[in-house]
CSV table of C-alpha atoms in Angstrom, one decimal:
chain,number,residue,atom,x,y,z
A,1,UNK,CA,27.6,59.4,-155.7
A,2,UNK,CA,25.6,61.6,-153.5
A,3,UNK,CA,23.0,63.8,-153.9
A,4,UNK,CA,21.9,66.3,-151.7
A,5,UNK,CA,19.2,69.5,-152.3
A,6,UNK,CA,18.4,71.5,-149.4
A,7,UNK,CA,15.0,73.0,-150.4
A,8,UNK,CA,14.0,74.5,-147.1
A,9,UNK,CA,17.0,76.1,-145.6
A,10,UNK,CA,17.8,72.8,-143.1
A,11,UNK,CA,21.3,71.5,-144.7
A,12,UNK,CA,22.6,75.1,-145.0
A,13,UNK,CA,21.1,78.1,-143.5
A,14,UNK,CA,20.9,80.6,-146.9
A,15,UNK,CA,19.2,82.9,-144.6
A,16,UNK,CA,21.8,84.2,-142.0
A,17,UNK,CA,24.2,83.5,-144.7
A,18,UNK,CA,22.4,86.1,-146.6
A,19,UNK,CA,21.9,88.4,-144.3
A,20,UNK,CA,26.0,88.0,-143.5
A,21,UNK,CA,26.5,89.3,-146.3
A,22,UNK,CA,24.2,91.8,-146.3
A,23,UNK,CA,25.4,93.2,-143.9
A,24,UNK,CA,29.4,92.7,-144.4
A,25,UNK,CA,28.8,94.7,-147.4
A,26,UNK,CA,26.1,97.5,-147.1
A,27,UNK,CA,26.1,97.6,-143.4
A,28,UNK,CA,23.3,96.5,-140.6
A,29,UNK,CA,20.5,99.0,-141.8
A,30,UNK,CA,20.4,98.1,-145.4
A,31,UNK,CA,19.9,94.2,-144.0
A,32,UNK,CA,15.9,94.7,-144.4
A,33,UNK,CA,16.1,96.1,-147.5
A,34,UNK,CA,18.4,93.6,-148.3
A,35,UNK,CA,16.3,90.6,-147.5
A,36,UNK,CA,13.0,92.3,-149.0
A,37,UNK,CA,14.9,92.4,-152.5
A,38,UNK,CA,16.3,89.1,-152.2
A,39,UNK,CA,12.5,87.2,-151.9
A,40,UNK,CA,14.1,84.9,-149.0
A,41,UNK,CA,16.0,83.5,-152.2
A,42,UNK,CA,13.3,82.9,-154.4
A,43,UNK,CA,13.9,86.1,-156.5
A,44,UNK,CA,15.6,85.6,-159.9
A,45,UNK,CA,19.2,86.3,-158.9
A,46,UNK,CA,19.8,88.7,-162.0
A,47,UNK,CA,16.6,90.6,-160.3
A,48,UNK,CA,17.8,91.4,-157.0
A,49,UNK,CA,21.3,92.2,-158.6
A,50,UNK,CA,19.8,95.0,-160.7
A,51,UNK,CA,18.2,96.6,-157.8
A,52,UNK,CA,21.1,96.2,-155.3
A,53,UNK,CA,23.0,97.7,-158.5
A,54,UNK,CA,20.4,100.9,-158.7
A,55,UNK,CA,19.8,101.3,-155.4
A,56,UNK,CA,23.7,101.3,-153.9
A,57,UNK,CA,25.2,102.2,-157.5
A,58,UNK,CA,27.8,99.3,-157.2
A,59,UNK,CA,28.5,96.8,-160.4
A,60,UNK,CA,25.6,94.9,-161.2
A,61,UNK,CA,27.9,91.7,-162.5
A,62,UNK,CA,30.0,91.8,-159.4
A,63,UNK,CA,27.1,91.6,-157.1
A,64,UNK,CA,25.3,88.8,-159.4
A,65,UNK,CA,28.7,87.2,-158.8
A,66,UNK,CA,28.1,87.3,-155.2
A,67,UNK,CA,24.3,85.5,-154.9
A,68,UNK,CA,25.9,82.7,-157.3
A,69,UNK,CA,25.5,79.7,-155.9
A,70,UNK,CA,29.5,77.7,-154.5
A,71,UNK,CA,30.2,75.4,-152.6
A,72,UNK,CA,32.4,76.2,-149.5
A,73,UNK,CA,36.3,74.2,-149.7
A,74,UNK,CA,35.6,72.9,-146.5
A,75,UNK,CA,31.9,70.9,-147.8
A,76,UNK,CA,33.9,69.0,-150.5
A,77,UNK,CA,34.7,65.7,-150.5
């Protein structure tokens, strides 16, 4: 078996993958606002998903659902 933990953004860039989605869904100017909330990932996820939920009224769950951590198809083995 095979561990790997990516604690400063080298294995998988969180960042741009963040900000990806930031801006897929709330468009380019909310990117900031975006990345402010989030604490560069350090932010309790259910913390950032009840401000995103205030600020842009959208469903708090569905956006907690979102900054869950998955694992991509194609990085299985």
């Amino acid at each position: 078996m095979l561990l790997l933990i990516d604690l400063d953004n080298t294995l998988v860039d969180r960042t741009a993958a963040f900000k990806t989605w930031a801006e897929s869904r709330f468009g380019r100017s909310q990117v900031a606002w975006l990345t402010d909330a989030d604490g560069n990932g350090y932010a309790p996820h259910e913390v950032v998903a009840a401000r995103v939920a205030a600020r842009f009224g959208v469903d708090e769950q569905e956006i907690l659902n979102d900054l869950r951590p998955s694992c991509a198809p194609s990085s299985r083995r």
